[in-house]
mmCIF file of C-alpha atoms in Angstrom:
data_model
loop_
_atom_site.group_PDB
_atom_site.id
_atom_site.type_symbol
_atom_site.label_atom_id
_atom_site.label_comp_id
_atom_site.label_asym_id
_atom_site.label_seq_id
_atom_site.Cartn_x
_atom_site.Cartn_y
_atom_site.Cartn_z
ATOM 1 C CA MET A 441 134.225 127.414 79.284
ATOM 2 C CA ILE A 442 134.275 123.989 81.223
ATOM 3 C CA ALA A 443 132.272 125.655 84.606
ATOM 4 C CA PHE A 444 130.310 127.648 82.339
ATOM 5 C CA LEU A 445 128.596 124.480 80.723
ATOM 6 C CA LYS A 446 128.446 123.142 83.846
ATOM 7 C CA ARG A 447 126.444 125.698 85.125
ATOM 8 C CA LEU A 448 124.345 125.687 81.953
ATOM 9 C CA LYS A 449 123.500 121.981 82.275
ATOM 10 C CA LEU A 450 122.738 122.778 85.996
ATOM 11 C CA ARG A 451 120.151 125.382 84.821
ATOM 12 C CA LEU A 452 118.503 123.206 82.419
ATOM 13 C CA ARG A 453 117.955 120.371 84.317
ATOM 14 C CA LYS A 454 116.320 122.333 87.518
ATOM 15 C CA GLN A 455 113.539 123.555 84.663
ATOM 16 C CA PRO A 456 110.519 121.649 84.834
ATOM 17 C CA LEU A 457 109.459 119.180 82.473
ATOM 18 C CA GLU A 458 106.018 119.557 80.749
ATOM 19 C CA ILE A 459 104.226 118.067 78.638
ATOM 20 C CA GLU A 460 100.409 118.815 77.078
ATOM 21 C CA VAL A 461 97.971 116.046 78.026
ATOM 22 C CA ALA A 462 94.268 115.985 76.273
ATOM 23 C CA GLY A 463 94.598 120.079 75.803
ATOM 24 C CA VAL A 464 96.552 120.802 79.215
ATOM 25 C CA VAL A 465 99.545 121.318 79.830
ATOM 26 C CA GLN A 466 101.209 119.193 82.959
ATOM 27 C CA SER A 467 104.688 120.211 84.139
ATOM 28 C CA PHE A 468 106.769 118.289 86.185
ATOM 29 C CA ALA A 469 109.850 119.327 88.929
ATOM 30 C CA ASP A 470 111.133 115.719 89.023
ATOM 31 C CA ALA A 471 110.478 111.792 88.442
ATOM 32 C CA GLU A 472 109.003 111.627 91.514
ATOM 33 C CA GLN A 473 106.511 114.643 90.696
ATOM 34 C CA PHE A 474 106.102 112.538 87.719
ATOM 35 C CA GLY A 475 105.348 109.229 89.327
ATOM 36 C CA GLU A 476 102.651 111.085 91.164
ATOM 37 C CA PHE A 477 100.526 111.907 88.433
ATOM 38 C CA LEU A 478 101.057 108.725 87.208
ATOM 39 C CA ASP A 479 99.473 106.834 90.197
ATOM 40 C CA LEU A 480 96.671 108.342 89.911
ATOM 41 C CA ARG A 481 95.690 106.716 86.779
ATOM 42 C CA LEU A 482 96.404 102.993 88.152
ATOM 43 C CA LYS A 483 92.805 102.197 88.320
ATOM 44 C CA VAL A 484 89.744 101.145 86.145
ATOM 45 C CA PRO A 485 87.620 104.856 86.810
ATOM 46 C CA THR A 486 84.183 103.955 87.981
ATOM 47 C CA SER A 487 83.104 105.617 85.102
ATOM 48 C CA SER A 488 84.516 102.674 82.776
ATOM 49 C CA MET A 489 83.768 100.410 85.507
ATOM 50 C CA GLU A 490 80.217 101.002 84.563
ATOM 51 C CA GLN A 491 80.417 100.850 81.181
ATOM 52 C CA LEU A 492 81.910 97.169 81.262
ATOM 53 C CA ALA A 493 79.505 95.987 83.784
ATOM 54 C CA GLY A 494 76.731 96.608 81.512
ATOM 55 C CA MET A 495 78.028 94.855 78.689
ATOM 56 C CA ASP A 496 77.204 91.585 77.098
ATOM 57 C CA GLY A 497 79.282 88.584 76.617
ATOM 58 C CA GLN A 498 80.647 88.990 73.284
ATOM 59 C CA SER A 499 81.648 92.161 73.644
ATOM 60 C CA LEU A 500 83.135 91.647 77.492
ATOM 61 C CA LEU A 501 85.139 89.308 75.438
ATOM 62 C CA ARG A 502 86.417 91.965 72.962
ATOM 63 C CA GLU A 503 87.536 93.930 75.278
ATOM 64 C CA ILE A 504 88.987 91.236 77.093
ATOM 65 C CA ARG A 505 91.449 90.308 73.312
ATOM 66 C CA HIS A 506 92.360 94.459 73.010
ATOM 67 C CA THR A 507 93.502 94.890 76.710
ATOM 68 C CA GLY A 508 95.281 91.642 76.009
ATOM 69 C CA ARG A 509 96.609 92.929 73.113
ATOM 70 C CA ALA A 510 97.561 96.452 74.688
ATOM 71 C CA TYR A 511 99.329 94.640 77.507
ATOM 72 C CA LYS A 512 101.432 92.346 75.721
ATOM 73 C CA ASN A 513 102.705 95.143 72.759
ATOM 74 C CA ALA A 514 104.029 97.073 76.053
ATOM 75 C CA VAL A 515 104.944 94.032 78.084
ATOM 76 C CA ASP A 516 107.190 92.997 74.640
ATOM 77 C CA ILE A 517 108.842 96.852 74.722
ATOM 78 C CA MET A 518 109.986 96.453 77.926
ATOM 79 C CA VAL A 519 111.587 92.750 77.660
ATOM 80 C CA ARG A 520 113.264 93.685 74.280
ATOM 81 C CA SER A 521 115.163 96.776 76.259
ATOM 82 C CA ALA A 522 115.622 94.905 78.634
ATOM 83 C CA GLU A 523 117.588 91.859 75.852
ATOM 84 C CA THR A 524 118.659 94.085 73.577
ATOM 85 C CA GLY A 525 120.000 96.909 75.780
ATOM 86 C CA LEU A 526 118.216 99.494 73.577
ATOM 87 C CA SER A 527 117.040 102.685 75.415
ATOM 88 C CA VAL A 528 113.137 102.242 75.973
ATOM 89 C CA VAL A 529 113.158 105.789 74.098
ATOM 90 C CA ARG A 530 113.938 104.064 71.141
ATOM 91 C CA LEU A 531 111.640 101.260 71.199
ATOM 92 C CA TRP A 532 108.404 103.549 71.827
ATOM 93 C CA HIS A 533 107.742 104.137 67.973
ATOM 94 C CA GLN A 534 106.638 100.282 68.328
ATOM 95 C CA LEU A 535 104.245 101.126 71.067
ATOM 96 C CA ASP A 536 100.917 100.521 69.612
ATOM 97 C CA ILE A 537 98.644 103.974 70.610
ATOM 98 C CA SER A 538 95.419 102.806 68.576
ATOM 99 C CA ARG A 539 95.238 99.780 71.208
ATOM 100 C CA VAL A 540 94.988 101.807 74.260
ATOM 101 C CA PRO A 541 92.071 101.747 76.437
ATOM 102 C CA ASP A 542 90.908 105.718 76.527
ATOM 103 C CA ASP A 543 90.908 105.727 80.099
ATOM 104 C CA HIS A 544 92.764 108.498 82.194
ATOM 105 C CA GLU A 545 93.682 109.934 79.143
ATOM 106 C CA TRP A 546 96.184 107.204 78.170
ATOM 107 C CA PRO A 547 96.126 107.468 74.657
ATOM 108 C CA SER A 548 97.161 111.453 75.050
ATOM 109 C CA ILE A 549 100.200 110.623 77.722
ATOM 110 C CA LEU A 550 101.505 107.879 75.773
ATOM 111 C CA PHE A 551 101.597 110.180 72.972
ATOM 112 C CA ALA A 552 103.086 113.075 74.409
ATOM 113 C CA VAL A 553 105.507 111.297 76.188
ATOM 114 C CA GLY A 554 106.375 109.806 72.687
ATOM 115 C CA ASN A 555 106.789 112.935 71.107
ATOM 116 C CA ALA A 556 108.739 115.050 74.362
ATOM 117 C CA GLU A 557 112.236 115.040 73.211
ATOM 118 C CA GLN A 558 113.687 116.725 76.999
ATOM 119 C CA PHE A 559 112.090 113.702 78.497
ATOM 120 C CA PRO A 560 114.438 110.861 79.501
ATOM 121 C CA GLU A 561 115.000 107.501 79.627
ATOM 122 C CA SER A 562 113.643 107.015 83.395
ATOM 123 C CA PHE A 563 110.692 109.281 82.100
ATOM 124 C CA HIS A 564 109.412 106.271 79.458
ATOM 125 C CA ARG A 565 110.192 103.552 81.638
ATOM 126 C CA LEU A 566 107.970 104.969 84.255
ATOM 127 C CA THR A 567 105.197 105.790 81.903
ATOM 128 C CA LEU A 568 105.760 102.027 80.693
ATOM 129 C CA ALA A 569 105.562 101.004 83.830
ATOM 130 C CA HIS A 570 102.793 102.453 84.787
ATOM 131 C CA TYR A 571 100.912 101.579 82.009
ATOM 132 C CA ILE A 572 101.757 98.291 82.168
ATOM 133 C CA ARG A 573 99.753 98.420 85.400
ATOM 134 C CA TYR A 574 97.065 99.691 84.366
ATOM 135 C CA LEU A 575 96.367 97.173 81.879
ATOM 136 C CA ASP A 576 96.892 94.459 84.219
ATOM 137 C CA ALA A 577 94.201 96.412 86.473
ATOM 138 C CA ARG A 578 91.716 96.395 83.373
ATOM 139 C CA ARG A 579 92.644 93.081 82.895
ATOM 140 C CA ASN A 580 91.924 91.286 86.413
ATOM 141 C CA LEU A 581 88.491 93.373 85.757
ATOM 142 C CA LEU A 582 87.503 92.258 83.208
ATOM 143 C CA ASP A 583 88.313 88.631 83.422
ATOM 144 C CA ASN A 584 86.244 88.949 86.965
ATOM 145 C CA LEU A 585 83.160 90.781 85.322
ATOM 146 C CA HIS A 586 83.280 87.309 82.565
ATOM 147 C CA HIS A 587 83.034 84.420 85.372
ATOM 148 C CA GLU A 588 80.559 86.680 86.911
ATOM 149 C CA LEU A 589 78.547 87.093 83.765
ATOM 150 C CA ARG A 590 78.721 82.967 83.008
ATOM 151 C CA LYS A 591 77.914 82.019 86.467
ATOM 152 C CA THR A 592 74.899 83.649 86.552
ATOM 153 C CA GLU A 593 73.797 82.734 82.874
ATOM 154 C CA ALA A 594 74.178 79.424 83.931
ATOM 155 C CA GLN A 595 72.585 79.935 87.010
ATOM 156 C CA ASP A 596 69.837 81.915 85.077
ATOM 157 C CA GLY A 597 70.259 84.985 87.566
ATOM 158 C CA GLU A 598 70.507 88.546 87.678
ATOM 159 C CA PRO A 599 73.955 89.656 87.568
ATOM 160 C CA VAL A 600 76.239 90.475 90.716
ATOM 161 C CA MET A 601 78.215 93.086 89.866
ATOM 162 C CA PRO A 602 77.194 96.115 91.876
ATOM 163 C CA HIS A 603 75.952 98.449 89.151
ATOM 164 C CA GLY A 604 75.183 101.383 91.243
ATOM 165 C CA MET A 605 78.881 102.857 92.258
ATOM 166 C CA ARG A 606 78.014 106.514 91.761
ATOM 167 C CA HIS A 607 75.706 108.753 93.441
ATOM 168 C CA SER A 608 71.889 108.927 92.014
ATOM 169 C CA PHE A 609 69.958 111.608 92.551
ATOM 170 C CA GLY A 610 71.630 112.501 95.721
ATOM 171 C CA LEU A 611 71.193 109.266 97.275
ATOM 172 C CA GLU A 612 73.954 106.731 98.489
ATOM 173 C CA PRO A 613 74.809 103.760 95.531
ATOM 174 C CA ARG A 614 72.493 100.318 96.193
ATOM 175 C CA PHE A 615 72.753 97.397 93.666
ATOM 176 C CA SER A 616 71.272 93.586 93.751
ATOM 177 C CA THR A 617 72.568 90.659 93.645
ATOM 178 C CA THR A 618 71.065 87.392 92.373
ATOM 179 C CA ARG A 619 68.705 86.986 95.434
ATOM 180 C CA HIS A 620 67.495 90.321 94.589
ATOM 181 C CA SER A 621 68.452 91.873 97.988
ATOM 182 C CA ILE A 622 69.444 95.783 98.020
ATOM 183 C CA TYR A 623 72.418 96.473 99.648
ATOM 184 C CA ALA A 624 73.569 99.945 100.674
ATOM 185 C CA ARG A 625 77.103 102.051 100.542
ATOM 186 C CA LEU A 626 78.393 102.732 104.253
ATOM 187 C CA PRO A 627 78.990 106.219 103.944
ATOM 188 C CA ARG A 628 82.461 106.986 103.680
ATOM 189 C CA ARG A 629 85.066 106.998 106.465
ATOM 190 C CA HIS A 630 82.004 107.227 108.728
ATOM 191 C CA SER A 631 82.081 104.177 111.945
ATOM 192 C CA ILE A 632 79.397 102.301 111.891
ATOM 193 C CA ASN A 633 78.341 100.287 115.006
ATOM 194 C CA VAL A 634 77.297 96.565 114.033
ATOM 195 C CA ASP A 635 75.457 94.336 116.221
ATOM 196 C CA LEU A 636 76.588 90.659 115.605
ATOM 197 C CA ALA A 637 74.604 87.880 117.484
ATOM 198 C CA SER A 638 76.889 84.541 118.323
ATOM 199 C CA GLY A 639 76.423 82.283 115.334
ATOM 200 C CA SER A 640 75.216 84.727 112.816
ATOM 201 C CA ASN A 641 76.545 86.507 109.856
ATOM 202 C CA LEU A 642 76.866 89.520 107.750
ATOM 203 C CA THR A 643 77.190 89.889 103.748
ATOM 204 C CA VAL A 644 79.851 92.711 103.219
ATOM 205 C CA TYR A 645 80.863 93.468 99.966
ATOM 206 C CA LEU A 646 84.158 95.152 99.151
ATOM 207 C CA ALA A 647 83.222 97.082 95.750
ATOM 208 C CA HIS A 648 81.606 93.360 93.796
ATOM 209 C CA ASN A 649 83.445 91.075 96.065
ATOM 210 C CA ARG A 650 82.086 89.513 98.438
ATOM 211 C CA TYR A 651 82.888 88.623 101.787
ATOM 212 C CA LEU A 652 81.567 87.168 105.392
ATOM 213 C CA LEU A 653 81.822 88.584 108.722
ATOM 214 C CA LYS A 654 80.655 85.460 110.929
ATOM 215 C CA GLN A 655 81.001 85.581 114.682
ATOM 216 C CA ASP A 656 81.348 82.238 116.068
ATOM 217 C CA GLY A 657 83.007 79.809 118.494
ATOM 218 C CA ALA A 658 86.432 80.946 117.162
ATOM 219 C CA GLY A 659 85.493 84.566 117.686
ATOM 220 C CA LEU A 660 84.960 86.814 114.712
ATOM 221 C CA SER A 661 86.481 86.161 111.257
ATOM 222 C CA LEU A 662 85.945 87.674 107.709
ATOM 223 C CA LEU A 663 85.304 85.120 105.450
ATOM 224 C CA GLY A 664 86.106 85.494 101.726
ATOM 225 C CA GLN A 665 85.348 83.986 98.386
ATOM 226 C CA ASP A 666 87.998 81.728 98.323
ATOM 227 C CA GLY A 667 87.096 80.041 101.579
ATOM 228 C CA VAL A 668 89.424 81.538 102.791
ATOM 229 C CA ALA A 669 89.026 82.553 107.145
ATOM 230 C CA HIS A 670 90.814 85.788 108.592
ATOM 231 C CA LEU A 671 90.647 85.099 111.895
ATOM 232 C CA LEU A 672 90.123 89.400 113.633
ATOM 233 C CA ARG A 673 91.509 90.769 116.989
ATOM 234 C CA ALA A 674 90.774 92.953 119.462
ATOM 235 C CA GLY A 675 91.340 96.424 118.107
ATOM 236 C CA ARG A 676 91.943 97.766 114.363
ATOM 237 C CA ASN A 677 91.705 95.326 111.836
ATOM 238 C CA THR A 678 92.283 97.260 108.297
ATOM 239 C CA VAL A 679 91.613 95.573 105.448
ATOM 240 C CA GLY A 680 92.606 95.953 101.504
ATOM 241 C CA ARG A 681 95.363 94.869 99.003
ATOM 242 C CA SER A 682 98.291 97.027 100.470
ATOM 243 C CA SER A 683 101.179 94.968 102.592
ATOM 244 C CA HIS A 684 100.651 97.186 105.720
ATOM 245 C CA CYS A 685 97.047 96.014 105.795
ATOM 246 C CA ASP A 686 95.822 93.559 108.652
ATOM 247 C CA ILE A 687 94.106 91.648 106.376
ATOM 248 C CA ARG A 688 95.769 92.031 102.741
ATOM 249 C CA ILE A 689 93.489 90.596 100.003
ATOM 250 C CA GLU A 690 94.777 89.313 96.982
ATOM 251 C CA THR A 691 96.074 91.819 94.385
ATOM 252 C CA ALA A 692 94.316 90.214 91.511
ATOM 253 C CA GLN A 693 91.175 91.952 92.851
ATOM 254 C CA SER A 694 92.289 95.068 91.465
ATOM 255 C CA ASP A 695 89.124 96.866 92.234
ATOM 256 C CA ILE A 696 89.961 96.454 95.563
ATOM 257 C CA SER A 697 90.844 99.404 97.548
ATOM 258 C CA ARG A 698 94.933 99.597 98.644
ATOM 259 C CA GLU A 699 93.176 100.035 102.188
ATOM 260 C CA HIS A 700 89.628 99.233 101.988
ATOM 261 C CA LEU A 701 88.167 98.808 105.212
ATOM 262 C CA LEU A 702 88.372 98.970 108.707
ATOM 263 C CA ILE A 703 86.674 96.691 110.883
ATOM 264 C CA GLU A 704 86.827 97.451 114.896
ATOM 265 C CA VAL A 705 86.437 95.027 117.469
ATOM 266 C CA SER A 706 86.296 95.333 121.240
ATOM 267 C CA GLU A 707 87.374 93.818 124.208
ATOM 268 C CA ASP A 708 83.853 93.258 124.654
ATOM 269 C CA GLY A 709 82.666 91.528 120.762
ATOM 270 C CA HIS A 710 81.174 95.240 119.511
ATOM 271 C CA VAL A 711 82.268 95.699 115.500
ATOM 272 C CA SER A 712 81.960 98.932 113.619
ATOM 273 C CA LEU A 713 82.837 99.571 110.404
ATOM 274 C CA THR A 714 84.558 102.007 108.234
ATOM 275 C CA ASP A 715 84.623 102.871 104.652
ATOM 276 C CA LEU A 716 88.045 103.887 103.872
ATOM 277 C CA SER A 717 87.848 103.128 99.753
ATOM 278 C CA SER A 718 87.033 105.218 96.674
ATOM 279 C CA ARG A 719 85.056 101.934 95.128
ATOM 280 C CA GLY A 720 82.403 101.538 98.375
ATOM 281 C CA THR A 721 81.352 99.261 101.234
ATOM 282 C CA TYR A 722 78.279 97.548 100.503
ATOM 283 C CA VAL A 723 75.722 96.072 103.278
ATOM 284 C CA PRO A 724 72.368 94.919 103.935
ATOM 285 C CA PRO A 725 70.718 98.739 104.716
ATOM 286 C CA GLU A 726 68.748 97.548 107.861
ATOM 287 C CA ILE A 727 71.753 97.450 109.509
ATOM 288 C CA LEU A 728 72.503 101.286 108.829
ATOM 289 C CA PRO A 729 71.232 104.070 110.752
ATOM 290 C CA ALA A 730 67.675 105.825 109.441
ATOM 291 C CA ARG A 731 70.085 108.514 107.887
ATOM 292 C CA HIS A 732 71.990 106.758 105.786
ATOM 293 C CA ALA A 733 69.807 103.723 104.867
ATOM 294 C CA LEU A 734 67.794 103.797 101.571
ATOM 295 C CA SER A 735 64.266 103.872 100.805
ATOM 296 C CA VAL A 736 64.086 100.827 99.162
ATOM 297 C CA THR A 737 61.904 100.557 96.304
ATOM 298 C CA GLY A 738 63.035 98.017 93.875
ATOM 299 C CA THR A 739 66.349 96.837 92.768
ATOM 300 C CA ASN A 740 68.957 98.321 90.280
ATOM 301 C CA THR A 741 70.750 95.609 88.046
ATOM 302 C CA ILE A 742 72.853 95.611 85.142
ATOM 303 C CA HIS A 743 71.227 95.116 81.909
#
């Protein structure tokens, strides 16, 4: 009898775990596969970024409050579980689904996991941890947008958040800064050579974050908005949020990809740029070959 129960337990354990998300049944063989499913839902979608970037100050503040409350609600559940020893499964009913941003089907995922009796405690914890990370990324984006909006309002200028992070009429995205300079998106995973004369600078946007490629007596460096200069060495220099990158960008800038840009410097000083991101790397269009450059006929701004 004991041997039979053991075989039955093993057979049940091997059965895939399933949840229905937005009308589609998702099946997972183990926690690792479920984690990969959640990993795809950690960043704010481009469509939501554009929608948020078009909001006025009051609307942004409202989104900041809503996201902050959702974040606090989720973190409180994790903290209470750690303090009391209660399982996250037992505390799941305290999760306020009404505060959940409607991105990546998060409301549907949280509801499905909460009602999936066969999902173990580890799956609930994994879901909640990923949800908290997503909310943190959304908070950082909203804070950056609100900061930029206040700055441009004070300067009585145009918004600096890139408006175009999508293909429009078959063309690569473009956007304008406060100085009405039009920038073009680098073709993804295609190396572009850049000719930097001594003492010259090149403005490069990683998503909506402005950087300068600077060539001077100290060599070539990447200068951030915070004033920190990262010296580039000869060879390959990867830029992004990942700890594996040669130049690691602060994680608060959540719209920068883990591996965002590759800067290659040859021994004789020649430079090439390769966009590795899904969020885009933007440069002045005149540095692009003709087949990649945009026809410039005005500016795109956020309204």
